[in-house]
mmCIF file with all atom_site columns, C-alpha atoms in Angstrom:
data_model
loop_
_atom_site.group_PDB
_atom_site.id
_atom_site.type_symbol
_atom_site.label_atom_id
_atom_site.label_alt_id
_atom_site.label_comp_id
_atom_site.label_asym_id
_atom_site.label_entity_id
_atom_site.label_seq_id
_atom_site.pdbx_PDB_ins_code
_atom_site.Cartn_x
_atom_site.Cartn_y
_atom_site.Cartn_z
_atom_site.occupancy
_atom_site.B_iso_or_equiv
_atom_site.pdbx_formal_charge
_atom_site.auth_seq_id
_atom_site.auth_comp_id
_atom_site.auth_asym_id
_atom_site.auth_atom_id
_atom_site.pdbx_PDB_model_num
ATOM 1   C CA . TRP I 1 1   ? 103.071 72.829  93.716  1.00 0.00 ? 1119 TRP I CA 1
ATOM 2   C CA . ALA I 1 2   ? 106.434 73.509  92.121  1.00 0.00 ? 1120 ALA I CA 1
ATOM 3   C CA . TRP I 1 3   ? 108.307 76.692  91.371  1.00 0.00 ? 1121 TRP I CA 1
ATOM 4   C CA . PRO I 1 4   ? 108.341 77.595  87.687  1.00 0.00 ? 1122 PRO I CA 1
ATOM 5   C CA . THR I 1 5   ? 111.387 76.290  85.845  1.00 0.00 ? 1123 THR I CA 1
ATOM 6   C CA . GLY I 1 6   ? 114.263 78.751  86.129  1.00 0.00 ? 1124 GLY I CA 1
ATOM 7   C CA . SER I 1 7   ? 112.477 80.872  88.749  1.00 0.00 ? 1125 SER I CA 1
ATOM 8   C CA . SER I 1 8   ? 114.030 81.711  92.089  1.00 0.00 ? 1126 SER I CA 1
ATOM 9   C CA . ARG I 1 9   ? 110.666 82.826  93.451  1.00 0.00 ? 1127 ARG I CA 1
ATOM 10  C CA . PRO I 1 10  ? 107.473 80.859  93.933  1.00 0.00 ? 1128 PRO I CA 1
ATOM 11  C CA . PRO I 1 11  ? 104.355 82.003  92.112  1.00 0.00 ? 1129 PRO I CA 1
ATOM 12  C CA . THR I 1 12  ? 101.977 84.274  94.036  1.00 0.00 ? 1130 THR I CA 1
ATOM 13  C CA . GLY I 1 13  ? 99.547  82.340  96.191  1.00 0.00 ? 1131 GLY I CA 1
ATOM 14  C CA . THR I 1 14  ? 101.835 79.389  96.910  1.00 0.00 ? 1132 THR I CA 1
ATOM 15  C CA . PRO I 1 15  ? 102.522 78.495  100.550 1.00 0.00 ? 1133 PRO I CA 1
ATOM 16  C CA . ALA I 1 16  ? 106.071 79.865  100.407 1.00 0.00 ? 1134 ALA I CA 1
ATOM 17  C CA . HIS I 1 17  ? 104.905 83.162  98.922  1.00 0.00 ? 1135 HIS I CA 1
ATOM 18  C CA . ARG I 1 18  ? 104.234 84.568  102.357 1.00 0.00 ? 1136 ARG I CA 1
ATOM 19  C CA . SER I 1 19  ? 107.186 83.116  104.240 1.00 0.00 ? 1137 SER I CA 1
ATOM 20  C CA . CYS I 1 20  ? 110.198 84.914  105.645 1.00 0.00 ? 1138 CYS I CA 1
ATOM 21  C CA . GLU I 1 21  ? 112.364 82.292  103.984 1.00 0.00 ? 1139 GLU I CA 1
ATOM 22  C CA . VAL I 1 22  ? 111.420 83.593  100.534 1.00 0.00 ? 1140 VAL I CA 1
ATOM 23  C CA . ASN I 1 23  ? 110.725 87.287  101.061 1.00 0.00 ? 1141 ASN I CA 1
ATOM 24  C CA . ASP I 1 24  ? 113.459 89.668  102.190 1.00 0.00 ? 1142 ASP I CA 1
ATOM 25  C CA . TYR I 1 25  ? 111.240 92.266  103.809 1.00 0.00 ? 1143 TYR I CA 1
ATOM 26  C CA . ALA I 1 26  ? 114.129 94.271  105.254 1.00 0.00 ? 1144 ALA I CA 1
ATOM 27  C CA . ASP I 1 27  ? 115.725 94.754  101.844 1.00 0.00 ? 1145 ASP I CA 1
ATOM 28  C CA . ALA I 1 28  ? 112.348 95.514  100.301 1.00 0.00 ? 1146 ALA I CA 1
ATOM 29  C CA . ALA I 1 29  ? 111.699 98.160  102.987 1.00 0.00 ? 1147 ALA I CA 1
ATOM 30  C CA . GLU I 1 30  ? 114.958 99.939  102.237 1.00 0.00 ? 1148 GLU I CA 1
ATOM 31  C CA . ARG I 1 31  ? 114.444 99.690  98.481  1.00 0.00 ? 1149 ARG I CA 1
ATOM 32  C CA . HIS I 1 32  ? 110.897 101.078 98.596  1.00 0.00 ? 1150 HIS I CA 1
ATOM 33  C CA . PHE I 1 33  ? 111.922 103.874 100.947 1.00 0.00 ? 1151 PHE I CA 1
ATOM 34  C CA . LEU I 1 34  ? 114.762 104.951 98.638  1.00 0.00 ? 1152 LEU I CA 1
ATOM 35  C CA . SER I 1 35  ? 112.427 104.785 95.630  1.00 0.00 ? 1153 SER I CA 1
ATOM 36  C CA . GLY I 1 36  ? 109.905 106.934 97.490  1.00 0.00 ? 1154 GLY I CA 1
ATOM 37  C CA . CYS I 1 37  ? 112.546 109.566 98.263  1.00 0.00 ? 1155 CYS I CA 1
ATOM 38  C CA . HIS I 1 38  ? 113.663 109.592 94.631  1.00 0.00 ? 1156 HIS I CA 1
ATOM 39  C CA . ASP I 1 39  ? 110.078 109.885 93.380  1.00 0.00 ? 1157 ASP I CA 1
ATOM 40  C CA . LEU I 1 40  ? 109.295 112.664 95.854  1.00 0.00 ? 1158 LEU I CA 1
ATOM 41  C CA . GLN I 1 41  ? 112.321 114.665 94.682  1.00 0.00 ? 1159 GLN I CA 1
ATOM 42  C CA . GLY I 1 42  ? 111.224 114.072 91.087  1.00 0.00 ? 1160 GLY I CA 1
ATOM 43  C CA . GLY I 1 43  ? 107.737 115.440 91.727  1.00 0.00 ? 1161 GLY I CA 1
ATOM 44  C CA . HIS I 1 44  ? 105.980 112.072 91.570  1.00 0.00 ? 1162 HIS I CA 1
ATOM 45  C CA . GLN I 1 45  ? 103.947 112.408 94.758  1.00 0.00 ? 1163 GLN I CA 1
ATOM 46  C CA . ALA I 1 46  ? 101.506 109.558 94.093  1.00 0.00 ? 1164 ALA I CA 1
ATOM 47  C CA . THR I 1 47  ? 104.277 107.050 93.475  1.00 0.00 ? 1165 THR I CA 1
ATOM 48  C CA . ALA I 1 48  ? 106.263 108.346 96.461  1.00 0.00 ? 1166 ALA I CA 1
ATOM 49  C CA . SER I 1 49  ? 103.250 107.867 98.729  1.00 0.00 ? 1167 SER I CA 1
ATOM 50  C CA . HIS I 1 50  ? 102.826 104.305 97.500  1.00 0.00 ? 1168 HIS I CA 1
ATOM 51  C CA . CYS I 1 51  ? 106.515 103.513 98.051  1.00 0.00 ? 1169 CYS I CA 1
ATOM 52  C CA . PHE I 1 52  ? 106.556 104.995 101.567 1.00 0.00 ? 1170 PHE I CA 1
ATOM 53  C CA . GLY I 1 53  ? 103.519 102.922 102.569 1.00 0.00 ? 1171 GLY I CA 1
ATOM 54  C CA . ILE I 1 54  ? 104.968 99.726  101.137 1.00 0.00 ? 1172 ILE I CA 1
ATOM 55  C CA . ALA I 1 55  ? 108.266 100.467 102.910 1.00 0.00 ? 1173 ALA I CA 1
ATOM 56  C CA . ALA I 1 56  ? 106.414 100.765 106.223 1.00 0.00 ? 1174 ALA I CA 1
ATOM 57  C CA . GLU I 1 57  ? 104.549 97.514  105.534 1.00 0.00 ? 1175 GLU I CA 1
ATOM 58  C CA . CYS I 1 58  ? 107.831 95.751  104.801 1.00 0.00 ? 1176 CYS I CA 1
ATOM 59  C CA . VAL I 1 59  ? 109.401 97.018  108.036 1.00 0.00 ? 1177 VAL I CA 1
ATOM 60  C CA . LEU I 1 60  ? 106.532 95.570  110.074 1.00 0.00 ? 1178 LEU I CA 1
ATOM 61  C CA . LYS I 1 61  ? 106.836 92.240  108.268 1.00 0.00 ? 1179 LYS I CA 1
ATOM 62  C CA . ALA I 1 62  ? 110.638 92.220  108.595 1.00 0.00 ? 1180 ALA I CA 1
ATOM 63  C CA . LEU I 1 63  ? 110.340 92.730  112.339 1.00 0.00 ? 1181 LEU I CA 1
ATOM 64  C CA . MET I 1 64  ? 107.711 89.996  112.587 1.00 0.00 ? 1182 MET I CA 1
ATOM 65  C CA . CYS I 1 65  ? 110.286 87.743  110.901 1.00 0.00 ? 1183 CYS I CA 1
ATOM 66  C CA . ASP I 1 66  ? 112.810 88.955  113.495 1.00 0.00 ? 1184 ASP I CA 1
ATOM 67  C CA . LEU I 1 67  ? 114.923 90.093  110.542 1.00 0.00 ? 1185 LEU I CA 1
ATOM 68  C CA . GLN I 1 68  ? 115.892 86.465  109.917 1.00 0.00 ? 1186 GLN I CA 1
ATOM 69  C CA . PRO I 1 69  ? 115.010 84.138  107.073 1.00 0.00 ? 1187 PRO I CA 1
ATOM 70  C CA . GLN I 1 70  ? 112.763 81.477  108.543 1.00 0.00 ? 1188 GLN I CA 1
ATOM 71  C CA . ASN I 1 71  ? 109.853 79.375  107.512 1.00 0.00 ? 1189 ASN I CA 1
ATOM 72  C CA . LYS I 1 72  ? 107.116 81.145  109.464 1.00 0.00 ? 1190 LYS I CA 1
ATOM 73  C CA . PRO I 1 73  ? 104.011 82.582  107.892 1.00 0.00 ? 1191 PRO I CA 1
ATOM 74  C CA . VAL I 1 74  ? 103.639 86.342  107.952 1.00 0.00 ? 1192 VAL I CA 1
ATOM 75  C CA . SER I 1 75  ? 100.656 88.541  107.348 1.00 0.00 ? 1193 SER I CA 1
ATOM 76  C CA . GLY I 1 76  ? 98.991  88.733  103.968 1.00 0.00 ? 1194 GLY I CA 1
ATOM 77  C CA . ASN I 1 77  ? 97.625  92.149  104.943 1.00 0.00 ? 1195 ASN I CA 1
ATOM 78  C CA . HIS I 1 78  ? 98.842  95.387  103.460 1.00 0.00 ? 1196 HIS I CA 1
ATOM 79  C CA . LEU I 1 79  ? 99.613  98.392  105.648 1.00 0.00 ? 1197 LEU I CA 1
ATOM 80  C CA . GLY I 1 80  ? 96.504  99.321  107.571 1.00 0.00 ? 1198 GLY I CA 1
ATOM 81  C CA . LEU I 1 81  ? 94.853  98.869  110.960 1.00 0.00 ? 1199 LEU I CA 1
ATOM 82  C CA . LYS I 1 82  ? 94.863  95.061  110.695 1.00 0.00 ? 1200 LYS I CA 1
ATOM 83  C CA . LEU I 1 83  ? 98.599  94.865  110.024 1.00 0.00 ? 1201 LEU I CA 1
ATOM 84  C CA . TRP I 1 84  ? 99.449  97.348  112.815 1.00 0.00 ? 1202 TRP I CA 1
ATOM 85  C CA . ALA I 1 85  ? 97.365  95.229  115.234 1.00 0.00 ? 1203 ALA I CA 1
ATOM 86  C CA . GLU I 1 86  ? 98.952  91.990  114.002 1.00 0.00 ? 1204 GLU I CA 1
ATOM 87  C CA . PHE I 1 87  ? 102.383 93.512  114.492 1.00 0.00 ? 1205 PHE I CA 1
ATOM 88  C CA . ALA I 1 88  ? 101.635 94.602  118.066 1.00 0.00 ? 1206 ALA I CA 1
ATOM 89  C CA . ASN I 1 89  ? 100.416 91.111  118.950 1.00 0.00 ? 1207 ASN I CA 1
ATOM 90  C CA . HIS I 1 90  ? 102.939 89.029  117.004 1.00 0.00 ? 1208 HIS I CA 1
ATOM 91  C CA . GLN I 1 91  ? 104.865 86.474  119.072 1.00 0.00 ? 1209 GLN I CA 1
ATOM 92  C CA . THR I 1 92  ? 108.286 87.467  117.696 1.00 0.00 ? 1210 THR I CA 1
ATOM 93  C CA . VAL I 1 93  ? 107.711 91.114  118.516 1.00 0.00 ? 1211 VAL I CA 1
ATOM 94  C CA . GLN I 1 94  ? 106.266 90.357  121.959 1.00 0.00 ? 1212 GLN I CA 1
ATOM 95  C CA . SER I 1 95  ? 109.706 89.219  123.085 1.00 0.00 ? 1213 SER I CA 1
ATOM 96  C CA . HIS I 1 96  ? 110.854 92.811  122.418 1.00 0.00 ? 1214 HIS I CA 1
ATOM 97  C CA . PRO I 1 97  ? 108.037 95.028  123.802 1.00 0.00 ? 1215 PRO I CA 1
ATOM 98  C CA . SER I 1 98  ? 110.023 98.237  123.400 1.00 0.00 ? 1216 SER I CA 1
ATOM 99  C CA . ARG I 1 99  ? 110.054 97.640  119.637 1.00 0.00 ? 1217 ARG I CA 1
ATOM 100 C CA . VAL I 1 100 ? 106.258 97.792  119.577 1.00 0.00 ? 1218 VAL I CA 1
ATOM 101 C CA . ALA I 1 101 ? 106.264 101.209 121.244 1.00 0.00 ? 1219 ALA I CA 1
ATOM 102 C CA . HIS I 1 102 ? 109.040 102.502 119.001 1.00 0.00 ? 1220 HIS I CA 1
ATOM 103 C CA . VAL I 1 103 ? 107.268 101.328 115.858 1.00 0.00 ? 1221 VAL I CA 1
ATOM 104 C CA . GLN I 1 104 ? 103.814 102.525 116.857 1.00 0.00 ? 1222 GLN I CA 1
ATOM 105 C CA . GLN I 1 105 ? 105.021 106.112 117.189 1.00 0.00 ? 1223 GLN I CA 1
ATOM 106 C CA . TYR I 1 106 ? 105.221 106.162 113.370 1.00 0.00 ? 1224 TYR I CA 1
ATOM 107 C CA . GLN I 1 107 ? 101.702 104.832 112.754 1.00 0.00 ? 1225 GLN I CA 1
ATOM 108 C CA . PRO I 1 108 ? 100.028 108.299 112.644 1.00 0.00 ? 1226 PRO I CA 1
ATOM 109 C CA . GLY I 1 109 ? 102.016 109.164 109.516 1.00 0.00 ? 1227 GLY I CA 1
ATOM 110 C CA . PHE I 1 110 ? 100.061 106.502 107.653 1.00 0.00 ? 1228 PHE I CA 1
ATOM 111 C CA . VAL I 1 111 ? 96.552  107.161 108.943 1.00 0.00 ? 1229 VAL I CA 1
ATOM 112 C CA . GLY I 1 112 ? 94.307  106.976 105.901 1.00 0.00 ? 1230 GLY I CA 1
ATOM 113 C CA . TRP I 1 113 ? 96.988  105.409 103.680 1.00 0.00 ? 1231 TRP I CA 1
ATOM 114 C CA . ALA I 1 114 ? 95.791  102.397 101.690 1.00 0.00 ? 1232 ALA I CA 1
ATOM 115 C CA . VAL I 1 115 ? 97.501  100.288 99.059  1.00 0.00 ? 1233 VAL I CA 1
ATOM 116 C CA . HIS I 1 116 ? 94.585  100.780 96.651  1.00 0.00 ? 1234 HIS I CA 1
ATOM 117 C CA . GLN I 1 117 ? 95.435  104.493 96.436  1.00 0.00 ? 1235 GLN I CA 1
ATOM 118 C CA . ARG I 1 118 ? 97.950  103.579 93.759  1.00 0.00 ? 1236 ARG I CA 1
ATOM 119 C CA . TYR I 1 119 ? 95.021  103.679 91.347  1.00 0.00 ? 1237 TYR I CA 1
ATOM 120 C CA . LEU I 1 120 ? 93.988  107.248 92.220  1.00 0.00 ? 1238 LEU I CA 1
ATOM 121 C CA . ASN I 1 121 ? 94.647  110.244 90.030  1.00 0.00 ? 1239 ASN I CA 1
ATOM 122 C CA . ARG I 1 122 ? 97.903  111.981 90.914  1.00 0.00 ? 1240 ARG I CA 1
ATOM 123 C CA . THR I 1 123 ? 95.968  115.179 91.767  1.00 0.00 ? 1241 THR I CA 1
ATOM 124 C CA . ASP I 1 124 ? 93.976  113.404 94.501  1.00 0.00 ? 1242 ASP I CA 1
ATOM 125 C CA . PRO I 1 125 ? 94.148  115.110 97.938  1.00 0.00 ? 1243 PRO I CA 1
ATOM 126 C CA . ASN I 1 126 ? 95.692  111.912 99.358  1.00 0.00 ? 1244 ASN I CA 1
ATOM 127 C CA . PHE I 1 127 ? 98.925  113.017 97.717  1.00 0.00 ? 1245 PHE I CA 1
ATOM 128 C CA . ALA I 1 128 ? 99.010  116.519 99.244  1.00 0.00 ? 1246 ALA I CA 1
ATOM 129 C CA . GLN I 1 129 ? 102.449 117.687 100.352 1.00 0.00 ? 1247 GLN I CA 1
ATOM 130 C CA . VAL I 1 130 ? 101.578 117.722 104.052 1.00 0.00 ? 1248 VAL I CA 1
ATOM 131 C CA . ARG I 1 131 ? 100.551 114.045 103.922 1.00 0.00 ? 1249 ARG I CA 1
ATOM 132 C CA . LEU I 1 132 ? 103.647 113.103 101.943 1.00 0.00 ? 1250 LEU I CA 1
ATOM 133 C CA . THR I 1 133 ? 105.862 114.861 104.465 1.00 0.00 ? 1251 THR I CA 1
ATOM 134 C CA . GLN I 1 134 ? 104.255 112.815 107.268 1.00 0.00 ? 1252 GLN I CA 1
ATOM 135 C CA . GLN I 1 135 ? 104.584 109.588 105.301 1.00 0.00 ? 1253 GLN I CA 1
ATOM 136 C CA . GLU I 1 136 ? 108.195 110.220 104.398 1.00 0.00 ? 1254 GLU I CA 1
ATOM 137 C CA . SER I 1 137 ? 109.071 111.094 107.987 1.00 0.00 ? 1255 SER I CA 1
ATOM 138 C CA . SER I 1 138 ? 107.334 107.993 109.352 1.00 0.00 ? 1256 SER I CA 1
ATOM 139 C CA . ALA I 1 139 ? 108.874 105.699 106.727 1.00 0.00 ? 1257 ALA I CA 1
ATOM 140 C CA . ARG I 1 140 ? 112.311 107.195 107.443 1.00 0.00 ? 1258 ARG I CA 1
ATOM 141 C CA . GLY I 1 141 ? 111.840 106.545 111.162 1.00 0.00 ? 1259 GLY I CA 1
ATOM 142 C CA . LEU I 1 142 ? 110.683 102.971 110.626 1.00 0.00 ? 1260 LEU I CA 1
ATOM 143 C CA . VAL I 1 143 ? 113.497 102.089 108.230 1.00 0.00 ? 1261 VAL I CA 1
ATOM 144 C CA . GLY I 1 144 ? 116.026 103.748 110.542 1.00 0.00 ? 1262 GLY I CA 1
ATOM 145 C CA . LEU I 1 145 ? 114.728 101.783 113.534 1.00 0.00 ? 1263 LEU I CA 1
ATOM 146 C CA . MET I 1 146 ? 114.862 98.564  111.516 1.00 0.00 ? 1264 MET I CA 1
ATOM 147 C CA . GLN I 1 147 ? 118.473 99.290  110.589 1.00 0.00 ? 1265 GLN I CA 1
ATOM 148 C CA . LEU I 1 148 ? 119.373 99.920  114.247 1.00 0.00 ? 1266 LEU I CA 1
ATOM 149 C CA . ILE I 1 149 ? 117.765 96.610  115.190 1.00 0.00 ? 1267 ILE I CA 1
ATOM 150 C CA . GLN I 1 150 ? 119.689 94.868  112.414 1.00 0.00 ? 1268 GLN I CA 1
ATOM 151 C CA . ARG I 1 151 ? 122.921 96.214  113.923 1.00 0.00 ? 1269 ARG I CA 1
ATOM 152 C CA . GLY I 1 152 ? 121.898 95.165  117.426 1.00 0.00 ? 1270 GLY I CA 1
ATOM 153 C CA . LEU I 1 153 ? 121.607 98.767  118.611 1.00 0.00 ? 1271 LEU I CA 1
ATOM 154 C CA . ALA I 1 154 ? 117.884 98.769  119.425 1.00 0.00 ? 1272 ALA I CA 1
#
């Protein structure tokens, strides 16, 4: 396969699509979290929920990449039970067991969250304020922990 002419990213489905070398999960986590906060303040609960979940997914993947660009495959799973389990058992994370415990404390905020919810009507109960508050709090904690790890403080 070859990257499209003029493209800095490989097409979806190529071997490099899921590598830490190509995807900056840490930056994506921060970007999605900030977008979620902006959308929540603007009254766009459904979009905020989606952004908070994607931010959490990106944090898990960034930590599995040990926050470093490298040519190691990462999960193709979206945020859900499979990705949380993969994270807890990932070889990079196993060298830092306290990170697993710190990260898992934020998992309850995303119970029931699924990437396919982006197709639901904005009035769906999945976007109730109490759920969004939990998601925002958990995403904030995950992104904050990731930033501490990046600085060598956790």
